[in-house]
Amino acid sequence: MPAWIRDSRLLNTGKEGKREGRPVAEQNSGMGRDFGASQERSSDQQHLHRHHHPLDASVTHVKAFLASLMVLATFMTACNAQCYAITLDSDQECKDINGVIHPLNSKWTNSNCEECYCREREISCCNLVLEPVGFDAKCEKIFHKSNCSYTVEEKNNPGKPCSVNTWVV
Protein backbone atom coordinates (compact mmCIF):
# COMPACT_ATOMS: atom_id res chain seq x y z
CA MET A 1 0.00 0.00 0.00
CA PRO A 2 1.49 3.44 -0.88
CA ALA A 3 2.73 5.54 2.02
CA TRP A 4 0.28 8.38 1.35
CA ILE A 5 -2.69 6.00 1.74
CA ARG A 6 -1.20 4.21 4.74
CA ASP A 7 -0.49 7.51 6.51
CA SER A 8 -3.75 9.19 5.60
CA ARG A 9 -5.92 10.58 8.37
CA LEU A 10 -8.82 8.77 6.71
CA LEU A 11 -7.40 5.47 7.96
CA ASN A 12 -7.57 6.23 11.68
CA THR A 13 -7.47 2.83 13.34
CA GLY A 14 -7.30 3.74 17.04
CA LYS A 15 -9.48 5.64 19.50
CA GLU A 16 -6.53 7.25 21.23
CA GLY A 17 -5.22 9.19 18.20
CA LYS A 18 -2.91 6.53 16.80
CA ARG A 19 -2.76 5.03 13.35
CA GLU A 20 -0.78 1.92 12.62
CA GLY A 21 0.79 2.02 16.08
CA ARG A 22 2.38 5.51 15.85
CA PRO A 23 1.21 8.72 17.54
CA VAL A 24 -0.58 11.22 15.28
CA ALA A 25 2.08 13.88 15.83
CA GLU A 26 4.82 11.46 14.78
CA GLN A 27 2.90 10.44 11.68
CA ASN A 28 2.14 14.00 10.61
CA SER A 29 5.66 15.28 11.23
CA GLY A 30 7.34 12.60 9.19
CA MET A 31 9.29 11.29 12.21
CA GLY A 32 9.81 7.57 12.34
CA ARG A 33 9.90 7.21 8.57
CA ASP A 34 12.80 7.28 6.18
CA PHE A 35 13.34 10.31 3.94
CA GLY A 36 12.35 8.44 0.77
CA ALA A 37 8.91 7.53 2.11
CA SER A 38 8.35 11.16 3.11
CA GLN A 39 9.30 12.32 -0.36
CA GLU A 40 7.09 9.64 -1.89
CA ARG A 41 4.15 10.83 0.18
CA SER A 42 4.61 14.50 -0.64
CA SER A 43 5.18 13.66 -4.29
CA ASP A 44 1.99 11.59 -4.36
CA GLN A 45 0.05 14.33 -2.58
CA GLN A 46 1.29 16.93 -5.05
CA HIS A 47 0.34 14.58 -7.86
CA LEU A 48 -3.18 14.28 -6.43
CA HIS A 49 -3.57 18.03 -6.04
CA ARG A 50 -2.36 18.62 -9.56
CA HIS A 51 -5.13 16.39 -10.98
CA HIS A 52 -7.85 18.25 -9.14
CA HIS A 53 -6.89 21.73 -10.32
CA PRO A 54 -9.89 23.44 -12.01
CA LEU A 55 -7.84 24.52 -15.02
CA ASP A 56 -6.90 20.91 -15.79
CA ALA A 57 -10.54 20.08 -16.52
CA SER A 58 -10.82 23.12 -18.80
CA VAL A 59 -7.68 22.17 -20.71
CA THR A 60 -8.94 18.60 -21.09
CA HIS A 61 -12.29 19.83 -22.39
CA VAL A 62 -10.60 22.17 -24.87
CA LYS A 63 -8.37 19.35 -26.15
CA ALA A 64 -11.39 17.05 -26.54
CA PHE A 65 -13.30 19.80 -28.35
CA LEU A 66 -10.41 20.46 -30.75
CA ALA A 67 -10.04 16.74 -31.46
CA SER A 68 -13.78 16.55 -32.20
CA LEU A 69 -13.51 19.49 -34.60
CA MET A 70 -10.64 17.77 -36.41
CA VAL A 71 -12.69 14.59 -36.86
CA LEU A 72 -15.71 16.61 -38.02
CA ALA A 73 -13.59 18.55 -40.52
CA THR A 74 -12.24 15.28 -41.92
CA PHE A 75 -15.74 13.87 -42.41
CA MET A 76 -17.02 17.15 -43.87
CA THR A 77 -14.20 17.08 -46.42
CA ALA A 78 -15.10 13.51 -47.38
CA CYS A 79 -18.78 14.40 -47.67
CA ASN A 80 -18.11 17.55 -49.67
CA ALA A 81 -16.17 15.47 -52.20
CA GLN A 82 -19.51 13.80 -53.07
CA CYS A 83 -21.49 17.04 -53.46
CA TYR A 84 -21.99 19.39 -56.38
CA ALA A 85 -23.92 22.54 -57.26
CA ILE A 86 -25.85 23.54 -60.37
CA THR A 87 -26.14 27.28 -61.03
CA LEU A 88 -29.67 28.41 -61.82
CA ASP A 89 -30.94 30.84 -64.44
CA SER A 90 -34.02 31.64 -62.37
CA ASP A 91 -34.12 32.60 -58.71
CA GLN A 92 -37.78 31.56 -58.37
CA GLU A 93 -37.64 27.77 -58.74
CA CYS A 94 -35.33 24.81 -59.30
CA LYS A 95 -35.48 22.29 -62.13
CA ASP A 96 -33.72 19.02 -61.25
CA ILE A 97 -31.96 16.50 -63.52
CA ASN A 98 -35.27 14.75 -64.19
CA GLY A 99 -37.00 17.98 -65.25
CA VAL A 100 -39.06 18.20 -62.06
CA ILE A 101 -39.60 21.74 -60.74
CA HIS A 102 -39.08 22.36 -57.01
CA PRO A 103 -39.90 25.51 -54.99
CA LEU A 104 -37.18 27.62 -53.35
CA ASN A 105 -35.84 26.33 -50.02
CA SER A 106 -37.14 22.81 -50.63
CA LYS A 107 -35.36 19.47 -50.25
CA TRP A 108 -35.81 16.20 -52.18
CA THR A 109 -34.04 12.99 -53.15
CA ASN A 110 -33.39 12.68 -56.89
CA SER A 111 -33.29 9.56 -59.07
CA ASN A 112 -29.52 9.19 -58.47
CA CYS A 113 -30.07 8.85 -54.70
CA GLU A 114 -28.73 12.32 -54.02
CA GLU A 115 -30.27 14.68 -51.48
CA CYS A 116 -30.79 18.05 -53.16
CA TYR A 117 -31.66 21.53 -51.90
CA CYS A 118 -33.19 24.34 -53.95
CA ARG A 119 -31.59 27.67 -53.08
CA GLU A 120 -31.90 31.12 -54.65
CA ARG A 121 -29.04 30.78 -57.10
CA GLU A 122 -28.31 27.04 -57.18
CA ILE A 123 -29.33 23.48 -56.63
CA SER A 124 -26.88 21.66 -54.36
CA CYS A 125 -26.90 17.86 -54.24
CA CYS A 126 -24.98 15.35 -52.13
CA ASN A 127 -24.66 11.60 -52.51
CA LEU A 128 -26.50 9.58 -49.85
CA VAL A 129 -25.26 6.13 -50.82
CA LEU A 130 -22.48 4.21 -49.08
CA GLU A 131 -20.61 2.24 -51.73
CA PRO A 132 -18.81 -1.02 -50.92
CA VAL A 133 -15.15 -1.12 -52.00
CA GLY A 134 -13.44 -3.65 -49.72
CA PHE A 135 -14.71 -7.08 -50.76
CA ASP A 136 -13.48 -10.31 -52.38
CA ALA A 137 -12.88 -10.39 -56.17
CA LYS A 138 -15.28 -13.34 -56.50
CA CYS A 139 -18.07 -10.97 -55.43
CA GLU A 140 -19.91 -8.08 -57.09
CA LYS A 141 -21.78 -5.06 -55.80
CA ILE A 142 -25.42 -4.64 -56.80
CA PHE A 143 -27.15 -1.24 -56.56
CA HIS A 144 -30.78 -1.12 -55.43
CA LYS A 145 -32.23 2.14 -56.72
CA SER A 146 -35.53 1.57 -54.87
CA ASN A 147 -33.88 2.12 -51.47
CA CYS A 148 -30.57 3.73 -52.50
CA SER A 149 -28.37 0.92 -51.17
CA TYR A 150 -25.86 -1.70 -52.28
CA THR A 151 -25.55 -5.37 -51.50
CA VAL A 152 -22.51 -7.50 -52.29
CA GLU A 153 -23.06 -11.05 -53.53
CA GLU A 154 -20.98 -13.84 -55.01
CA LYS A 155 -20.84 -13.64 -58.82
CA ASN A 156 -21.26 -17.41 -59.29
CA ASN A 157 -23.81 -17.81 -56.51
CA PRO A 158 -26.30 -14.88 -56.64
CA GLY A 159 -28.09 -14.32 -53.37
CA LYS A 160 -25.13 -15.49 -51.28
CA PRO A 161 -23.84 -12.39 -49.46
CA CYS A 162 -20.17 -11.45 -49.26
CA SER A 163 -18.54 -9.64 -46.37
CA VAL A 164 -17.48 -6.04 -46.98
CA ASN A 165 -14.55 -4.47 -45.14
CA THR A 166 -14.80 -0.90 -46.42
CA TRP A 167 -17.64 1.41 -47.45
CA VAL A 168 -17.17 4.92 -48.88
CA VAL A 169 -19.50 7.85 -49.50
Coordinates of C-alpha atoms in Angstrom, one line a residue:
M1 CA 0.0 0.0 0.0
P2 CA 1.5 3.4 -0.9
A3 CA 2.7 5.5 2.0
W4 CA 0.3 8.4 1.4
I5 CA -2.7 6.0 1.7
R6 CA -1.2 4.2 4.7
D7 CA -0.5 7.5 6.5
S8 CA -3.8 9.2 5.6
R9 CA -5.9 10.6 8.4
L10 CA -8.8 8.8 6.7
L11 CA -7.4 5.5 8.0
N12 CA -7.6 6.2 11.7
T13 CA -7.5 2.8 13.3
G14 CA -7.3 3.7 17.0
K15 CA -9.5 5.6 19.5
E16 CA -6.5 7.3 21.2
G17 CA -5.2 9.2 18.2
K18 CA -2.9 6.5 16.8
R19 CA -2.8 5.0 13.4
E20 CA -0.8 1.9 12.6
G21 CA 0.8 2.0 16.1
R22 CA 2.4 5.5 15.9
P23 CA 1.2 8.7 17.5
V24 CA -0.6 11.2 15.3
A25 CA 2.1 13.9 15.8
E26 CA 4.8 11.5 14.8
Q27 CA 2.9 10.4 11.7
N28 CA 2.1 14.0 10.6
S29 CA 5.7 15.3 11.2
G30 CA 7.3 12.6 9.2
M31 CA 9.3 11.3 12.2
G32 CA 9.8 7.6 12.3
R33 CA 9.9 7.2 8.6
D34 CA 12.8 7.3 6.2
F35 CA 13.3 10.3 3.9
G36 CA 12.3 8.4 0.8
A37 CA 8.9 7.5 2.1
S38 CA 8.3 11.2 3.1
Q39 CA 9.3 12.3 -0.4
E40 CA 7.1 9.6 -1.9
R41 CA 4.2 10.8 0.2
S42 CA 4.6 14.5 -0.6
S43 CA 5.2 13.7 -4.3
D44 CA 2.0 11.6 -4.4
Q45 CA 0.0 14.3 -2.6
Q46 CA 1.3 16.9 -5.1
H47 CA 0.3 14.6 -7.9
L48 CA -3.2 14.3 -6.4
H49 CA -3.6 18.0 -6.0
R50 CA -2.4 18.6 -9.6
H51 CA -5.1 16.4 -11.0
H52 CA -7.8 18.2 -9.1
H53 CA -6.9 21.7 -10.3
P54 CA -9.9 23.4 -12.0
L55 CA -7.8 24.5 -15.0
D56 CA -6.9 20.9 -15.8
A57 CA -10.5 20.1 -16.5
S58 CA -10.8 23.1 -18.8
V59 CA -7.7 22.2 -20.7
T60 CA -8.9 18.6 -21.1
H61 CA -12.3 19.8 -22.4
V62 CA -10.6 22.2 -24.9
K63 CA -8.4 19.4 -26.1
A64 CA -11.4 17.1 -26.5
F65 CA -13.3 19.8 -28.4
L66 CA -10.4 20.5 -30.8
A67 CA -10.0 16.7 -31.5
S68 CA -13.8 16.6 -32.2
L69 CA -13.5 19.5 -34.6
M70 CA -10.6 17.8 -36.4
V71 CA -12.7 14.6 -36.9
L72 CA -15.7 16.6 -38.0
A73 CA -13.6 18.5 -40.5
T74 CA -12.2 15.3 -41.9
F75 CA -15.7 13.9 -42.4
M76 CA -17.0 17.1 -43.9
T77 CA -14.2 17.1 -46.4
A78 CA -15.1 13.5 -47.4
C79 CA -18.8 14.4 -47.7
N80 CA -18.1 17.6 -49.7
A81 CA -16.2 15.5 -52.2
Q82 CA -19.5 13.8 -53.1
C83 CA -21.5 17.0 -53.5
Y84 CA -22.0 19.4 -56.4
A85 CA -23.9 22.5 -57.3
I86 CA -25.9 23.5 -60.4
T87 CA -26.1 27.3 -61.0
L88 CA -29.7 28.4 -61.8
D89 CA -30.9 30.8 -64.4
S90 CA -34.0 31.6 -62.4
D91 CA -34.1 32.6 -58.7
Q92 CA -37.8 31.6 -58.4
E93 CA -37.6 27.8 -58.7
C94 CA -35.3 24.8 -59.3
K95 CA -35.5 22.3 -62.1
D96 CA -33.7 19.0 -61.2
I97 CA -32.0 16.5 -63.5
N98 CA -35.3 14.7 -64.2
G99 CA -37.0 18.0 -65.2
V100 CA -39.1 18.2 -62.1
I101 CA -39.6 21.7 -60.7
H102 CA -39.1 22.4 -57.0
P103 CA -39.9 25.5 -55.0
L104 CA -37.2 27.6 -53.3
N105 CA -35.8 26.3 -50.0
S106 CA -37.1 22.8 -50.6
K107 CA -35.4 19.5 -50.2
W108 CA -35.8 16.2 -52.2
T109 CA -34.0 13.0 -53.2
N110 CA -33.4 12.7 -56.9
S111 CA -33.3 9.6 -59.1
N112 CA -29.5 9.2 -58.5
C113 CA -30.1 8.8 -54.7
E114 CA -28.7 12.3 -54.0
E115 CA -30.3 14.7 -51.5
C116 CA -30.8 18.0 -53.2
Y117 CA -31.7 21.5 -51.9
C118 CA -33.2 24.3 -53.9
R119 CA -31.6 27.7 -53.1
E120 CA -31.9 31.1 -54.6
R121 CA -29.0 30.8 -57.1
E122 CA -28.3 27.0 -57.2
I123 CA -29.3 23.5 -56.6
S124 CA -26.9 21.7 -54.4
C125 CA -26.9 17.9 -54.2
C126 CA -25.0 15.4 -52.1
N127 CA -24.7 11.6 -52.5
L128 CA -26.5 9.6 -49.8
V129 CA -25.3 6.1 -50.8
L130 CA -22.5 4.2 -49.1
E131 CA -20.6 2.2 -51.7
P132 CA -18.8 -1.0 -50.9
V133 CA -15.2 -1.1 -52.0
G134 CA -13.4 -3.6 -49.7
F135 CA -14.7 -7.1 -50.8
D136 CA -13.5 -10.3 -52.4
A137 CA -12.9 -10.4 -56.2
K138 CA -15.3 -13.3 -56.5
C139 CA -18.1 -11.0 -55.4
E140 CA -19.9 -8.1 -57.1
K141 CA -21.8 -5.1 -55.8
I142 CA -25.4 -4.6 -56.8
F143 CA -27.2 -1.2 -56.6
H144 CA -30.8 -1.1 -55.4
K145 CA -32.2 2.1 -56.7
S146 CA -35.5 1.6 -54.9
N147 CA -33.9 2.1 -51.5
C148 CA -30.6 3.7 -52.5
S149 CA -28.4 0.9 -51.2
Y150 CA -25.9 -1.7 -52.3
T151 CA -25.5 -5.4 -51.5
V152 CA -22.5 -7.5 -52.3
E153 CA -23.1 -11.0 -53.5
E154 CA -21.0 -13.8 -55.0
K155 CA -20.8 -13.6 -58.8
N156 CA -21.3 -17.4 -59.3
N157 CA -23.8 -17.8 -56.5
P158 CA -26.3 -14.9 -56.6
G159 CA -28.1 -14.3 -53.4
K160 CA -25.1 -15.5 -51.3
P161 CA -23.8 -12.4 -49.5
C162 CA -20.2 -11.5 -49.3
S163 CA -18.5 -9.6 -46.4
V164 CA -17.5 -6.0 -47.0
N165 CA -14.5 -4.5 -45.1
T166 CA -14.8 -0.9 -46.4
W167 CA -17.6 1.4 -47.4
V168 CA -17.2 4.9 -48.9
V169 CA -19.5 7.8 -49.5

